[in-house]
XYZ file of C-alpha atoms in Angstrom:
657
model
C 49.482 47.191 32.579
C 46.296 47.074 34.637
C 46.676 46.509 38.312
C 50.462 45.340 38.167
C 48.758 42.510 35.486
C 50.486 43.328 32.500
C 48.120 42.630 28.947
C 49.727 45.065 26.210
C 47.848 46.526 23.196
C 49.613 47.244 19.556
C 48.203 50.587 18.221
C 47.902 50.710 14.340
C 48.920 53.765 12.403
C 48.310 54.543 8.654
C 50.216 57.247 6.878
C 47.655 59.323 4.767
C 48.452 60.988 1.726
C 48.812 64.072 3.559
C 51.722 62.419 5.332
C 49.741 62.198 8.572
C 49.404 59.600 10.761
C 46.032 58.354 10.777
C 44.455 55.626 13.662
C 43.469 52.591 12.181
C 42.394 50.456 15.380
C 44.566 48.406 17.744
C 45.441 44.651 17.993
C 44.973 42.885 21.150
C 45.421 39.197 22.708
C 41.574 38.087 22.902
C 41.040 36.295 26.227
C 44.470 36.970 27.672
C 43.643 40.502 29.807
C 46.446 40.169 32.214
C 50.034 38.477 31.982
C 50.481 38.626 28.474
C 52.811 41.831 27.545
C 51.261 41.376 24.101
C 53.345 43.575 21.606
C 56.536 43.277 23.602
C 58.184 42.696 19.914
C 57.084 43.219 16.490
C 58.556 42.612 13.083
C 57.210 43.459 9.905
C 57.292 40.221 7.808
C 57.554 41.043 3.821
C 54.851 38.718 2.715
C 54.245 35.520 4.455
C 51.407 34.334 2.609
C 52.613 35.739 -0.673
C 49.385 37.998 -1.559
C 51.708 40.895 -2.341
C 51.262 42.385 1.252
C 53.337 43.332 4.102
C 52.301 41.086 7.256
C 53.036 41.772 11.086
C 54.482 39.255 13.710
C 53.770 40.151 17.520
C 55.357 38.496 20.559
C 53.651 38.125 23.778
C 56.085 36.519 26.111
C 54.248 36.385 29.346
C 51.401 34.320 28.056
C 50.580 30.821 28.804
C 52.212 31.457 32.646
C 54.985 33.004 31.149
C 56.222 30.677 28.417
C 54.863 33.084 25.721
C 53.218 32.946 22.225
C 54.000 34.802 18.903
C 50.909 36.095 16.715
C 51.010 36.455 12.871
C 48.459 38.816 11.186
C 48.323 39.405 7.647
C 48.178 42.370 5.917
C 45.813 43.544 3.191
C 46.393 47.236 1.118
C 47.913 49.605 3.530
C 45.884 47.894 6.801
C 46.476 45.165 8.777
C 43.772 42.538 9.503
C 42.774 42.657 12.919
C 41.775 39.169 13.461
C 45.561 37.120 13.847
C 46.108 34.596 11.067
C 48.305 32.155 12.984
C 48.948 31.775 16.986
C 52.358 29.743 17.807
C 52.668 28.541 21.661
C 55.943 28.147 23.163
C 54.520 25.105 25.147
C 53.784 23.469 21.925
C 57.573 23.741 20.340
C 59.201 22.946 23.977
C 58.226 22.468 27.667
C 61.080 24.387 28.670
C 60.729 27.328 26.725
C 60.158 30.597 28.995
C 59.497 34.073 27.646
C 58.767 32.811 24.019
C 58.658 35.928 21.716
C 60.464 38.050 23.506
C 62.398 39.302 20.343
C 60.972 38.576 16.600
C 63.117 38.487 13.315
C 61.223 37.842 9.821
C 64.263 38.610 7.342
C 65.993 35.318 7.528
C 66.286 32.211 4.927
C 68.058 29.989 6.647
C 67.537 26.876 4.855
C 67.972 28.378 1.166
C 64.560 27.658 0.027
C 63.848 31.172 -1.090
C 60.733 31.319 1.594
C 61.051 33.395 4.698
C 61.631 31.779 8.295
C 61.183 33.199 11.650
C 63.401 33.649 14.490
C 61.836 34.173 17.715
C 63.671 34.660 21.334
C 62.970 33.134 24.230
C 65.091 33.264 27.782
C 68.124 31.972 27.364
C 67.763 30.357 23.705
C 66.214 31.063 20.206
C 64.177 29.299 18.160
C 63.911 28.985 14.145
C 60.579 28.791 12.379
C 60.427 27.547 8.671
C 57.722 28.720 6.055
C 55.885 26.020 4.064
C 55.541 26.520 0.565
C 51.668 27.699 -0.912
C 50.251 25.798 -3.407
C 46.876 25.766 -5.661
C 45.445 22.760 -7.049
C 43.419 23.181 -10.087
C 41.140 20.058 -10.847
C 39.225 19.241 -14.068
C 36.434 16.498 -14.556
C 35.442 15.059 -18.258
C 33.110 12.592 -19.112
C 32.984 9.668 -21.924
C 30.375 9.714 -23.446
C 29.141 13.014 -22.477
C 25.730 11.662 -21.564
C 23.975 9.092 -20.705
C 21.864 6.844 -23.415
C 19.498 4.655 -21.359
C 18.097 3.342 -24.807
C 21.013 2.006 -25.851
C 22.782 0.077 -23.193
C 26.421 -0.510 -23.560
C 27.445 -2.856 -21.026
C 26.474 -5.721 -18.197
C 27.058 -4.679 -14.594
C 25.597 -7.109 -11.889
C 23.892 -9.179 -14.362
C 22.106 -5.949 -15.475
C 22.061 -4.033 -18.619
C 23.897 -0.916 -17.795
C 24.823 2.360 -19.521
C 29.089 2.653 -19.019
C 30.857 5.773 -18.729
C 34.489 6.956 -17.786
C 35.050 10.080 -15.667
C 38.325 11.483 -15.659
C 39.789 13.763 -13.093
C 43.052 15.854 -13.800
C 45.221 17.565 -11.072
C 47.437 20.359 -11.465
C 49.482 21.773 -8.681
C 50.520 25.297 -9.223
C 52.806 26.605 -6.314
C 52.292 30.083 -5.238
C 55.429 30.833 -3.396
C 58.998 31.224 -4.613
C 60.962 28.062 -5.122
C 61.507 25.400 -7.418
C 58.674 22.966 -9.489
C 58.424 19.290 -8.798
C 57.701 19.345 -5.073
C 55.539 16.251 -4.375
C 52.798 15.565 -1.831
C 49.559 13.540 -1.309
C 46.181 14.398 -1.445
C 43.261 12.367 -0.166
C 40.203 12.434 -2.578
C 36.664 11.436 -2.604
C 34.380 10.756 -5.469
C 30.771 10.907 -4.837
C 27.807 10.080 -7.315
C 24.456 11.461 -6.995
C 25.048 12.401 -3.833
C 21.601 14.307 -3.610
C 19.414 11.143 -4.112
C 18.212 8.728 -1.636
C 18.736 5.745 -3.929
C 21.812 5.665 -6.107
C 21.063 5.481 -9.684
C 24.891 5.083 -10.573
C 27.672 3.150 -9.098
C 31.745 2.838 -9.660
C 32.871 -0.171 -11.307
C 35.500 -0.938 -9.026
C 33.455 -0.933 -5.471
C 29.879 -1.093 -6.740
C 29.090 1.798 -4.582
C 28.557 5.565 -5.251
C 31.125 6.612 -3.322
C 35.063 5.864 -3.733
C 37.896 7.231 -2.074
C 41.640 7.146 -3.576
C 45.230 8.698 -2.705
C 46.590 10.834 -5.561
C 50.472 11.892 -5.428
C 50.758 15.089 -7.339
C 53.602 17.503 -8.267
C 53.906 21.045 -8.621
C 54.001 21.957 -12.187
C 52.954 18.633 -13.458
C 49.253 17.399 -14.494
C 48.202 13.820 -13.326
C 44.820 12.198 -14.555
C 42.858 9.458 -13.192
C 40.064 7.289 -14.852
C 37.433 6.589 -13.075
C 34.652 4.255 -14.521
C 31.304 4.165 -13.561
C 27.682 2.672 -14.608
C 24.106 3.773 -14.446
C 21.290 1.301 -13.695
C 17.499 1.609 -15.448
C 16.151 4.090 -13.155
C 12.870 6.065 -13.234
C 14.452 9.540 -12.618
C 15.950 10.377 -16.532
C 15.138 14.010 -16.496
C 17.524 15.690 -13.620
C 21.010 14.812 -14.732
C 23.407 12.540 -12.571
C 25.671 14.827 -10.275
C 29.318 13.823 -9.698
C 31.375 15.514 -6.912
C 35.062 15.613 -6.015
C 36.240 16.407 -2.887
C 40.127 16.530 -1.775
C 42.357 17.766 0.873
C 46.339 17.598 1.161
C 47.491 15.209 3.914
C 48.997 16.784 6.562
C 52.343 16.870 7.162
C 55.296 18.856 9.066
C 57.326 19.446 6.079
C 54.883 19.388 3.097
C 52.887 22.593 1.075
C 49.592 23.894 2.467
C 46.746 24.956 0.266
C 45.985 28.482 -0.542
C 43.547 29.945 1.800
C 40.004 30.060 0.493
C 41.067 27.745 -2.236
C 37.944 25.381 -3.267
C 38.446 21.962 -2.345
C 35.419 20.630 -4.193
C 34.798 19.974 -7.876
C 31.180 19.558 -8.865
C 29.550 18.506 -12.386
C 26.463 16.555 -13.778
C 26.038 14.047 -16.219
C 22.852 14.728 -18.591
C 21.020 12.011 -19.853
C 20.408 11.515 -23.701
C 16.765 12.274 -24.322
C 16.895 12.752 -28.400
C 14.252 15.650 -27.924
C 15.713 18.195 -30.989
C 18.166 21.046 -30.397
C 16.891 22.498 -27.240
C 17.585 19.072 -25.611
C 14.259 19.635 -23.613
C 11.345 16.982 -24.234
C 7.955 18.538 -25.189
C 5.203 15.804 -25.510
C 1.729 15.303 -25.947
C -0.194 12.525 -24.485
C -3.626 11.441 -25.723
C -5.311 8.663 -23.293
C -8.902 7.011 -24.616
C -10.562 4.469 -22.489
C -14.031 2.579 -22.515
C -15.655 -0.062 -20.445
C -17.694 -3.181 -22.060
C -20.395 -2.444 -19.717
C -22.718 0.673 -19.671
C -25.671 1.307 -17.209
C -27.592 4.734 -16.451
C -29.491 5.154 -12.794
C -32.807 4.453 -14.151
C -31.243 1.356 -16.384
C -28.387 -0.231 -14.524
C -26.222 -2.909 -15.798
C -27.166 -6.342 -14.690
C -24.106 -8.446 -13.240
C -25.070 -11.811 -13.504
C -23.463 -15.034 -12.407
C -21.546 -15.999 -15.054
C -19.722 -12.593 -15.316
C -16.810 -12.376 -12.885
C -14.672 -9.705 -14.777
C -14.603 -6.451 -16.144
C -12.434 -5.301 -19.303
C -11.390 -1.676 -19.969
C -10.010 -1.297 -23.402
C -7.281 1.542 -23.382
C -5.106 3.422 -25.997
C -2.044 5.614 -25.158
C -0.616 8.107 -27.904
C 2.516 10.357 -27.796
C 2.111 12.994 -30.577
C 4.733 14.992 -30.216
C 8.719 14.304 -28.742
C 9.698 11.496 -26.422
C 7.812 11.040 -23.270
C 10.334 9.739 -20.309
C 9.238 7.542 -17.623
C 5.687 7.578 -18.462
C 3.083 6.268 -16.114
C -0.587 5.343 -16.188
C -2.260 5.960 -12.860
C -5.429 3.741 -11.967
C -8.128 4.814 -9.358
C -11.244 2.632 -8.957
C -14.189 1.979 -7.008
C -14.253 -0.449 -4.030
C -16.173 -2.866 -5.731
C -13.691 -3.703 -8.053
C -9.771 -5.585 -7.971
C -7.333 -5.476 -10.558
C -6.996 -8.507 -12.032
C -4.449 -8.053 -15.216
C -3.241 -5.910 -18.018
C -2.742 -7.566 -21.862
C -1.064 -5.626 -24.674
C -3.047 -5.879 -28.139
C -1.297 -6.437 -31.396
C 2.850 -4.677 -30.477
C 4.424 -6.847 -28.120
C 7.516 -4.734 -28.185
C 5.777 -2.211 -25.910
C 6.416 -3.198 -22.182
C 4.062 -2.822 -19.406
C 4.385 -3.389 -15.547
C 1.918 -2.426 -12.927
C 2.206 -1.933 -9.068
C -0.055 -1.657 -6.580
C -0.103 1.580 -4.915
C -3.058 1.178 -2.459
C -5.946 -1.120 -2.013
C -7.817 0.511 -5.052
C -5.062 2.551 -7.018
C -2.689 0.948 -9.299
C 0.539 2.388 -11.246
C 1.657 1.087 -14.660
C 4.655 2.068 -16.385
C 4.290 2.242 -19.981
C 7.568 1.496 -22.651
C 9.932 2.152 -19.602
C 12.029 4.058 -19.892
C 10.662 6.091 -22.880
C 7.586 6.128 -24.640
C 8.865 7.230 -28.131
C 7.359 10.182 -30.163
C 4.421 9.327 -32.394
C 3.886 5.875 -30.833
C 0.741 4.410 -29.995
C 0.205 1.477 -27.639
C -3.424 -0.744 -27.084
C -3.589 -2.575 -24.220
C -6.834 -4.191 -22.011
C -7.217 -3.941 -18.408
C -9.349 -6.681 -16.608
C -10.844 -6.117 -13.005
C -12.680 -8.416 -10.925
C -15.896 -7.548 -9.022
C -15.468 -7.859 -5.514
C -17.380 -10.441 -3.365
C -16.719 -8.259 -0.472
C -18.091 -4.554 -1.457
C -21.216 -4.003 -3.091
C -21.959 -0.682 -4.572
C -24.451 0.716 -7.299
C -21.806 2.489 -9.686
C -18.469 1.219 -11.194
C -16.475 4.105 -11.132
C -12.839 4.492 -12.841
C -10.183 7.184 -12.957
C -7.062 6.749 -15.455
C -4.190 9.682 -15.844
C -1.365 9.437 -17.819
C 1.561 11.633 -17.129
C 5.511 11.871 -17.463
C 8.876 13.337 -16.472
C 8.652 15.480 -19.996
C 7.400 18.551 -20.213
C 3.630 18.994 -21.508
C 1.812 22.280 -22.481
C -1.273 22.857 -20.319
C -3.498 23.459 -23.500
C -2.453 19.318 -24.120
C -3.177 18.316 -20.541
C -7.233 17.912 -21.069
C -6.797 14.634 -23.057
C -4.532 13.118 -20.521
C -7.228 11.686 -18.124
C -10.513 9.898 -18.541
C -13.142 8.925 -15.803
C -15.291 6.026 -16.309
C -18.813 5.398 -14.800
C -21.866 2.857 -14.688
C -24.608 2.168 -12.685
C -24.798 -1.566 -11.971
C -27.140 -4.064 -9.933
C -26.275 -7.206 -8.841
C -27.975 -10.374 -9.446
C -27.149 -13.124 -6.957
C -26.813 -17.119 -7.353
C -29.878 -17.387 -5.073
C -32.326 -20.400 -4.847
C -35.100 -21.251 -2.781
C -36.622 -24.401 -2.497
C -39.079 -26.475 -0.388
C -39.600 -29.719 0.841
C -42.001 -31.623 3.285
C -42.306 -34.676 5.219
C -45.926 -35.061 4.777
C -47.111 -34.782 1.208
C -50.543 -36.604 1.548
C -52.801 -37.419 4.620
C -55.543 -39.150 4.803
C -58.460 -38.289 7.693
C -60.294 -40.873 9.162
C -63.762 -40.261 9.763
C -64.576 -42.763 12.631
C -61.994 -41.461 14.792
C -63.070 -39.906 18.069
C -63.826 -36.009 18.947
C -60.572 -36.072 20.994
C -58.504 -36.536 18.184
C -59.301 -33.327 17.049
C -55.985 -32.731 15.572
C -54.046 -34.418 13.018
C -50.060 -35.419 13.212
C -47.708 -32.556 13.327
C -45.928 -32.135 10.099
C -43.094 -29.835 8.677
C -42.515 -27.730 5.541
C -38.791 -26.554 5.139
C -37.617 -23.271 2.897
C -34.165 -23.692 1.873
C -32.442 -20.215 0.816
C -28.989 -21.095 -1.071
C -26.445 -18.145 -2.144
C -23.946 -19.748 -4.520
C -22.374 -16.614 -5.211
C -19.240 -15.432 -3.798
C -20.609 -12.488 -2.048
C -22.464 -12.270 1.209
C -26.080 -10.971 0.311
C -28.024 -8.485 3.030
C -31.452 -7.519 4.173
C -33.510 -10.285 2.510
C -37.035 -10.963 3.152
C -39.129 -14.448 3.077
C -42.716 -14.618 3.204
C -45.060 -17.420 3.364
C -48.717 -17.504 2.629
C -50.475 -20.687 4.523
C -53.805 -21.488 4.269
C -55.451 -21.410 7.227
C -59.070 -20.195 8.054
C -61.925 -21.176 5.950
C -65.663 -19.433 5.916
C -67.434 -18.997 9.368
C -64.058 -18.432 10.615
C -63.171 -22.323 11.002
C -59.646 -23.041 11.527
C -58.555 -26.012 9.222
C -54.788 -25.241 10.026
C -52.572 -24.307 12.556
C -49.016 -23.243 12.917
C -46.903 -24.785 16.069
C -43.386 -23.446 15.268
C -41.169 -21.283 13.032
C -37.460 -22.414 13.493
C -34.369 -21.534 11.566
C -31.231 -23.668 11.375
C -27.524 -22.751 10.689
C -28.736 -19.260 10.786
C -27.840 -15.730 12.750
C -29.648 -12.698 12.334
C -32.636 -14.454 11.053
C -36.085 -12.678 12.496
C -39.592 -14.642 11.931
C -42.804 -13.338 13.082
C -46.194 -14.993 12.257
C -49.681 -13.195 11.990
C -52.580 -15.451 12.647
C -55.231 -13.894 14.349
C -58.370 -13.886 12.063
C -59.418 -10.309 12.517
C -56.048 -9.060 11.518
C -56.262 -11.593 8.550
C -59.641 -10.332 7.331
C -58.148 -6.934 7.553
C -55.308 -7.748 5.498
C -56.961 -10.157 2.883
C -59.803 -8.015 1.637
C -60.107 -10.241 -1.778
C -60.411 -13.546 -0.526
C -63.488 -15.655 -1.068
C -63.605 -18.166 1.749
C -64.836 -21.654 0.835
C -67.619 -23.361 2.984
C -66.867 -26.597 4.180
C -69.975 -28.042 2.422
C -68.900 -26.678 -0.732
C -65.428 -28.389 -1.127
C -67.266 -31.177 -3.352
C -66.756 -28.563 -6.125
C -63.337 -27.229 -5.336
C -60.096 -29.292 -4.885
C -58.022 -26.634 -4.006
C -57.672 -24.547 -0.596
C -55.380 -21.450 -1.511
C -54.670 -17.824 -0.489
C -57.796 -16.993 -2.607
C -60.386 -19.349 -1.192
C -59.240 -19.093 2.508
C -57.440 -16.534 5.003
C -53.713 -17.403 4.956
C -51.496 -16.909 8.056
C -48.628 -14.822 7.154
C -45.102 -16.000 8.222
C -42.477 -13.117 7.469
C -38.678 -13.907 8.087
C -35.924 -11.173 7.835
C -32.772 -12.529 6.585
C -30.105 -10.033 7.919
C -27.342 -11.879 6.153
C -27.113 -14.873 3.990
C -23.874 -16.194 3.426
C -24.473 -19.913 1.807
C -27.321 -21.721 3.232
C -30.102 -20.992 5.340
C -33.203 -23.525 6.505
C -36.471 -22.272 7.833
C -38.855 -24.998 9.251
C -42.541 -24.273 9.688
C -44.453 -26.813 11.735
C -48.043 -27.297 11.337
C -51.143 -29.241 12.214
C -54.065 -30.045 10.388
C -57.741 -29.993 12.408
C -59.143 -33.240 11.170
C -62.627 -32.343 13.159
C -62.992 -29.739 10.201
C -62.061 -32.082 7.333
C -64.397 -34.764 8.929
C -67.358 -32.429 8.658
C -66.689 -31.143 5.238
C -67.944 -32.724 2.151
C -64.903 -33.865 -0.280
C -63.196 -36.621 -1.512
C -59.559 -35.139 -1.715
C -58.510 -31.320 -1.794
C -55.027 -29.808 -2.100
C -53.958 -26.850 0.503
C -51.789 -24.828 -1.596
C -48.952 -22.599 0.424
C -47.311 -19.707 -1.177
C -43.804 -18.090 -0.489
C -41.830 -15.271 -2.283
C -38.233 -13.927 -1.540
C -37.409 -10.141 -1.891
C -34.495 -7.638 -1.493
C -35.110 -4.401 0.626
C -32.211 -2.712 -1.271
C -33.539 -2.724 -4.420
C -31.033 -0.317 -6.251
C -28.127 -2.728 -5.446
C -29.907 -6.377 -5.660
C -32.531 -7.786 -7.955
C -33.702 -11.228 -8.366
C -34.543 -13.632 -11.069
C -38.337 -13.957 -11.555
C -38.141 -17.558 -11.353
C -36.552 -17.240 -7.537
C -38.949 -14.751 -6.126
C -41.817 -17.386 -5.799
C -42.589 -20.944 -4.892
C -45.507 -23.170 -3.399
C -45.699 -26.200 -1.172
C -48.741 -28.552 -1.524
C -50.143 -30.803 1.046
C -53.116 -33.330 -0.408
C -55.987 -33.971 2.133
C -57.902 -37.607 1.547
C -61.235 -38.060 3.313
C -61.388 -42.188 4.429
C -64.656 -43.832 4.099
C -66.413 -46.357 6.874
C -66.640 -49.711 5.735
C -70.057 -51.853 7.574
C -69.355 -54.803 9.066
C -71.570 -58.049 8.438
C -73.522 -59.615 11.727
C -72.985 -62.798 10.361
C -69.018 -62.005 9.912
C -68.977 -61.231 13.756
C -70.537 -64.430 14.942
C -68.534 -66.608 12.433
C -65.383 -64.728 13.503
C -66.340 -65.467 17.625
C -67.106 -69.295 17.008
C -64.207 -69.299 15.154
C -62.238 -67.701 17.761
C -63.352 -70.310 20.215
C -62.801 -73.577 18.289
C -59.059 -72.533 17.886
C -58.877 -71.799 21.487
C -60.318 -75.587 22.374
C -57.829 -77.088 19.818
C -54.859 -75.147 21.576
C -55.778 -76.529 25.057
C -56.426 -80.134 23.825
C -52.995 -80.281 22.635
C -51.519 -79.230 25.632
C -53.527 -81.606 27.366
C -52.452 -84.444 25.524
C -48.460 -83.135 26.041
C -49.272 -83.651 29.715
C -49.147 -79.546 30.781
C -51.859 -80.393 33.033
C -50.616 -83.417 34.594
C -49.396 -83.253 38.160
C -46.694 -85.442 39.760
C -48.025 -87.836 42.746
C -45.980 -87.686 46.154
C -44.650 -91.198 46.177
C -42.799 -90.179 42.687
C -41.768 -87.248 44.355
C -39.855 -89.234 47.176
C -38.253 -91.697 44.964
C -36.666 -89.049 43.376
C -35.149 -87.278 46.589
């Protein structure tokens, strides 16, 4: 006791070989430091758990507010295990019990079942506690067939070809404690397929789930077996076996047996896949991949992608030179200027290849799923479309073949292929011109105030008939404007772009700048035009108009407005002259875009005619005047006859009133 509060402690001594007692520790009531009287009663039980060692029962009658409790300790060899195995509270048996555990007896068999019972004394009463038998349950698992053959399907489940198997679970209950066999009790059993996989590869037939629960009735001394049919679907994982786990426990009853302490309650087995890979059952493969593109281009001489070509074909050959390759796949990684279109198998249609997208520029294709057999070869063609949104000067591709089978490092070098070709794009681009004035006549008799002719327009149309947007184009126009003596005969009044954003035009018309840029020009003098019918950029200085087109999606129209200087053409000696304007289109990104020669240049022509002054005879003028007077007199006479000039008299007006 401590401070009038009784706790209690049991001291353990063992008898050594020299017949001397040696201390072997103490037993205490854990968490009950006071009001326990632990060790007030002691009893040596012959063998409560039937492990061959004597056990110990300790009474603590003052625990739980004097209701009392009994502790059971197991023995081991010549020692007592210091942690109690069971604590029996008096309050759990009857609320009226007091001082439960003041006396203990452990040498009784009151019900004749050959099991040791306990008698525990309390204040004014005694309690009999019977022992429960201890059983061991041996569980075995077997499968038929012994492996999973995914190549030869044996049944249909859920409308799909499957491999069907039967699992047989056998339970054999053995009693460890004395007594007759034939004791029946219930088990709770749970079976699980592929418990470590996120998605199940196998399901039970009865429930279409990978876990089932079932009640099992067993008897000691008798083996009982249960059949659990299940099936395996197509799966990408044929290398790792399918696990089968079985868990069980005895349904808790007041009188039934208990499972032996430490006895396993889980059985795990696995069912391998049939691989057909020799005696070691390890598949060692040798995949050989070959591929080639139908186009070829170098940096110095890139391949030209023209209008009719919208697809790219890649020929692929895959071989397996050794044992079966399971879950064989071909990974495709390609540049952004390609889109995967289709796959077609050559000749042998017994192979099946399916492709799925891994990302915007990668695909994975399974080859002859589930197994690409030994000594097999498959030839197929991959088709790609050229992108309309991403243009690059190279077409790149990487193909990698792999499988779940093992392959030696020495043969991995031919499992991948890298392809590359430099390319240039030749767009469906056309440039055309049209004017609202193609021929113009200059009248020599007009006044000096009419120095400029009418305004006319030349339209330049850029048409992009391809699917991709063109960028950074430059349209240059050379418009004859200045003759010898710095005489201007044509003026640009306006430059305007229709239906376009990002089109910037600039005009260079200063004569001094034109002379500095166009040094090879031999300008034509107005008096020498009788023997030259053409005014172009070789015989005159040309105004330069440069338009930068940042993006061309479909159609852009650029209008150039001009006026001819009539006073120049009145003074010049000629009958007709053709003013020829040139234009050309170029691409700034020459490593990416190239233009056809026919679409690079063009011209627009305005023919200027000089009118002649026709003299009028004097007699024609006199005759015209006399004829005019006679016609006027005739009209007046007719009107007089009709009374047009007669006035009414005043008497007539009054009569009318």
